Short mmCIF file of C-alpha atoms in Angstrom, two decimals:
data_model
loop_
_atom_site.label_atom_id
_atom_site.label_comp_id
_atom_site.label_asym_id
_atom_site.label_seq_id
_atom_site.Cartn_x
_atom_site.Cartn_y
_atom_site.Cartn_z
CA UNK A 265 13.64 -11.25 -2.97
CA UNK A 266 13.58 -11.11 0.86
CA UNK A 267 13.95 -8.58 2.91
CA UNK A 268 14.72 -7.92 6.57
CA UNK A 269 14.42 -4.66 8.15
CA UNK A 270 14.36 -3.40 11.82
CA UNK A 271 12.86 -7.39 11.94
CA UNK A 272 10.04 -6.58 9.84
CA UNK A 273 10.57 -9.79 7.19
CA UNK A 274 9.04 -8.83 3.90
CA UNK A 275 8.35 -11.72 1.03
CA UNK A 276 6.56 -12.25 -1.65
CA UNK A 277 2.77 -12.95 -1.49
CA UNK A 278 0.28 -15.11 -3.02
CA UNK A 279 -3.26 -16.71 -2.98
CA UNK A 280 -2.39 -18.21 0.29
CA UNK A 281 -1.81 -15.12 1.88
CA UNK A 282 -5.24 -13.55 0.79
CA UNK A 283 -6.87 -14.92 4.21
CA UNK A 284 -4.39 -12.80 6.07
CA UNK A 285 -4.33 -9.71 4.01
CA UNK A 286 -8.37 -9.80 4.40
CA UNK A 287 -8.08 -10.33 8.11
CA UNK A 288 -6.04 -7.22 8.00
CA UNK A 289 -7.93 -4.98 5.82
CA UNK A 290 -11.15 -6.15 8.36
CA UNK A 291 -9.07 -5.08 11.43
CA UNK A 292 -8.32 -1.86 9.75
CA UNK A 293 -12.10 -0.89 8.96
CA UNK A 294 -12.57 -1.36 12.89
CA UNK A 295 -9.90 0.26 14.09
CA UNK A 296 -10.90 3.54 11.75
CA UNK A 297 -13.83 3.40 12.92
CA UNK A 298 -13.18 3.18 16.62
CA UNK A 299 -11.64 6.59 16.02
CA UNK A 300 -14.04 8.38 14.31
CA UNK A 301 -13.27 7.34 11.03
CA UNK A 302 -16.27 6.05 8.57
CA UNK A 303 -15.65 7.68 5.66
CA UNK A 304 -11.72 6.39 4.08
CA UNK A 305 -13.30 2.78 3.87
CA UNK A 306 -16.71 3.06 5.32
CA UNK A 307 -18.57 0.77 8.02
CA UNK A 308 -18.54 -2.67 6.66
CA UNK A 309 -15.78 -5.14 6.87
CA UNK A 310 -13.52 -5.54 3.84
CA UNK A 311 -14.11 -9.16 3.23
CA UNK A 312 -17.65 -8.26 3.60
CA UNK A 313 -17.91 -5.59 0.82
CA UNK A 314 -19.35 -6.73 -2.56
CA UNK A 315 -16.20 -7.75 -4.95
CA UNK A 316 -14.01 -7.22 -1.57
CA UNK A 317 -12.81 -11.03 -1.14
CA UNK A 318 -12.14 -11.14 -5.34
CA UNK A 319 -10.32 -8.02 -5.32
CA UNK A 320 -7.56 -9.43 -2.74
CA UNK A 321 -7.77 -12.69 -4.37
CA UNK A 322 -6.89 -10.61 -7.97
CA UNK A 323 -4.11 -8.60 -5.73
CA UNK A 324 -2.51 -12.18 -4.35
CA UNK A 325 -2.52 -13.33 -8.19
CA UNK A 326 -2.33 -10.63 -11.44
CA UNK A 327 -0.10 -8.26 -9.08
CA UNK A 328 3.01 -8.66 -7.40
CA UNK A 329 2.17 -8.77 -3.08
CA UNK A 330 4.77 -8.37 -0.62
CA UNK A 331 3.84 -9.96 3.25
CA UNK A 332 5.48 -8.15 5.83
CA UNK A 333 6.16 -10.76 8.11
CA UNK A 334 7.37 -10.07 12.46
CA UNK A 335 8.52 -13.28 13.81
CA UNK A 336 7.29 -15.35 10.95
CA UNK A 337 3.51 -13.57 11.54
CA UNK A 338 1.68 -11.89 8.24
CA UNK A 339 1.47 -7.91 9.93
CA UNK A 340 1.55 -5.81 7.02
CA UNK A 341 1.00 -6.31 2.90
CA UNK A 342 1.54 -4.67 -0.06
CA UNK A 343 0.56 -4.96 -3.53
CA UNK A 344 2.74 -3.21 -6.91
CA UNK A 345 0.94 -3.22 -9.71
CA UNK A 346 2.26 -1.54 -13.39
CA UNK A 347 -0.25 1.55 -12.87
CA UNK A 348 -3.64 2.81 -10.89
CA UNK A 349 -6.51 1.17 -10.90
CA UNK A 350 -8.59 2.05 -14.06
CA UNK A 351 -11.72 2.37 -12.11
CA UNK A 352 -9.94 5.15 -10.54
CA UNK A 353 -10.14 8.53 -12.01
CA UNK A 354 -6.23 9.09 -12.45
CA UNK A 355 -4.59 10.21 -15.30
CA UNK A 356 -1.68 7.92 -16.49
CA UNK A 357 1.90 8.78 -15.75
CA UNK A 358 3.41 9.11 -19.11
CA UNK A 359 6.04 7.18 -18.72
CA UNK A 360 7.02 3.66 -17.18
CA UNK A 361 5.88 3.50 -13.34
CA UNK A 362 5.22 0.67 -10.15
CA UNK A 363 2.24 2.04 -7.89
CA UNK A 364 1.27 0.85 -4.87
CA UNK A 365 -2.03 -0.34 -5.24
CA UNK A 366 -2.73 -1.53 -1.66
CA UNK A 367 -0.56 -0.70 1.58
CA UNK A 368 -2.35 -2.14 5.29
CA UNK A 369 -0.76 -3.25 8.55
CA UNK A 370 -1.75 -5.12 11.35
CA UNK A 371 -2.86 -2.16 13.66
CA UNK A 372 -1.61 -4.60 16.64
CA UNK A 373 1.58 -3.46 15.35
CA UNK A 374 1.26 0.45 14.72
CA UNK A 375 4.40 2.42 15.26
CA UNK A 376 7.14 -0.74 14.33
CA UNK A 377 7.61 1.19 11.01
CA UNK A 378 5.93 -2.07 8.99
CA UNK A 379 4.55 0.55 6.63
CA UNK A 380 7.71 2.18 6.03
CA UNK A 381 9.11 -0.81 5.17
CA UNK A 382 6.61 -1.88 2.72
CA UNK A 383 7.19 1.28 1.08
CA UNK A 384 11.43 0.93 1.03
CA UNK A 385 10.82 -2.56 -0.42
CA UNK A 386 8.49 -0.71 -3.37
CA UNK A 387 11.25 1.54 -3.90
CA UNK A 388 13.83 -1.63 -4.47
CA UNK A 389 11.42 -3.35 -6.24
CA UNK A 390 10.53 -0.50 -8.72
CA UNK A 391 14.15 0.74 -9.20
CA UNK A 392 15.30 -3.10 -9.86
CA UNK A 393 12.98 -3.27 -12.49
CA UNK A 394 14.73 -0.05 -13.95
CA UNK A 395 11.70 2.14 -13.22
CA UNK A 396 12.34 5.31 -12.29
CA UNK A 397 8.95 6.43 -11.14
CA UNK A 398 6.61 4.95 -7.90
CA UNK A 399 3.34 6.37 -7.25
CA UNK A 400 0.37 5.33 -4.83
CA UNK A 401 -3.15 6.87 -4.00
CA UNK A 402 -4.45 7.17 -0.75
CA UNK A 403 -7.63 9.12 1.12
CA UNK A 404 -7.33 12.82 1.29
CA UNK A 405 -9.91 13.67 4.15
CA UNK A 406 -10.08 14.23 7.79
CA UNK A 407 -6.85 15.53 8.88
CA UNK A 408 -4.27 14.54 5.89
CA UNK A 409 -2.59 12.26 8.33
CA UNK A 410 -2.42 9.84 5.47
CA UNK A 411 -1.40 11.96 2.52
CA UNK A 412 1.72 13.25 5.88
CA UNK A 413 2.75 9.72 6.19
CA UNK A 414 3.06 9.51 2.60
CA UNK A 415 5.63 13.14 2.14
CA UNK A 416 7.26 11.09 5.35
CA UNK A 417 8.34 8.42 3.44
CA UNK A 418 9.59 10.41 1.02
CA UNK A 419 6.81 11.04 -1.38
CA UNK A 420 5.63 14.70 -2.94
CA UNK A 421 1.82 14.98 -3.80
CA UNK A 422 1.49 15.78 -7.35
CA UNK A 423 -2.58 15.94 -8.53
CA UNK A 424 -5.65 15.56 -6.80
CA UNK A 425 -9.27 13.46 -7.52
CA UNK A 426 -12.82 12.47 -6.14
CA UNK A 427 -14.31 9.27 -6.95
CA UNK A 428 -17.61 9.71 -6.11
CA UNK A 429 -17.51 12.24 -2.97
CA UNK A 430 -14.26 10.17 -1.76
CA UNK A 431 -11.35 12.33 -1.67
CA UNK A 432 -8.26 10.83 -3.26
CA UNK A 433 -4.83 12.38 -3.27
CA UNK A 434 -1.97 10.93 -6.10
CA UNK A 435 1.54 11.01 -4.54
CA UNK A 436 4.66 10.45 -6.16
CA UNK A 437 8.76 9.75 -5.58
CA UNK A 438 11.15 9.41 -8.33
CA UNK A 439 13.73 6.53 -7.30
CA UNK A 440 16.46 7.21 -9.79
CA UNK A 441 18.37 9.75 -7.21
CA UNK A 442 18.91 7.22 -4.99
CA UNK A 443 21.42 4.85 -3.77
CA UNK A 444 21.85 1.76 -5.02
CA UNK A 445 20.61 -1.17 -2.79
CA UNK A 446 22.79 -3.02 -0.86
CA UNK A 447 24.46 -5.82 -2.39
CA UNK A 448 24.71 -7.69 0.76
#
């Protein structure tokens, strides 16, 4: 399913896409670290980081991705998966959930709301499967700006982790109190 919001395009992903979702994850690592920021993903380019290139590659093909696309450009992905990552230390959810297993934008395009969008489509995409439940991970250090863009899309924090000394924080929004999506 397609979706078009505040001209932020979002599609489906695959293999093809990996290239771009890499390029993105890359452009992140610098831009983090321009501002201070070594510790959420560390020094060294994504596609440069042992297992980095097969992880996306796994993402594009054993998960579902969404491209965010701007004028037919790749500027944001996504990847659902059916739970966390088991080489994270997170307890299951109990019940049926989607999580968001990877969220990055093009930060040449910071402040269009591609993230937001990303995260409306999970919602869609996790209540049309009849799941009442989304959940994603993300970094917990330096300020919390991450974990506050999270509760701003409508996410509540629910448990905390460390894997290794990285500080993880498990969010979660129930979808089932929502309206239904648009038919048109």
């Amino acid at each position: 399913m397609n979706d078009i919001t505040h001209g932020i395009r979002i599609r489906p992903g695959s293999l093809a896409d990996a290239p771009a979702i890499l390029d993105m994850l890359d452009s992140a690592v610098v831009w983090m670290n321009e501002r201070g920021n070594t510790e959420q993903w560390g020094t060294t380019p994504y596609s440069q980081k042992p297992g980095g290139v097969a992880r996306v590659e796994r993402y594009t093909t054993e998960n579902a991705p969404y491209i965010a696309e701007l004028d037919g450009h790749p500027v944001g992905a996504m990847v659902l998966d059916l739970g966390p990552s088991p080489q994270m230390p997170i307890a299951p959810a109990g019940e049926p959930e989607r999580y968001v297993r990877l969220l990055v934008s093009d930060r040449r395009y910071a402040g269009l709301g591609i993230g937001a969008a990303l995260l409306a489509h999970a919602v869609g995409e996790t209540r049309r499967a009849g799941v009442e439940l989304l959940r994603v991970d993300c970094w917990a250090g330096g300020g919390g700006e991450l974990v506050a863009f999270y509760e701003r899309n409508g996410f509540t924090p629910t448990s905390r982790f460390l894997s290794d000394s990285w500080p993880g924080q498990v969010l979660a929004r129930r979808v089932r109190d929502l309206e239904p999506p648009d038919a048109t």
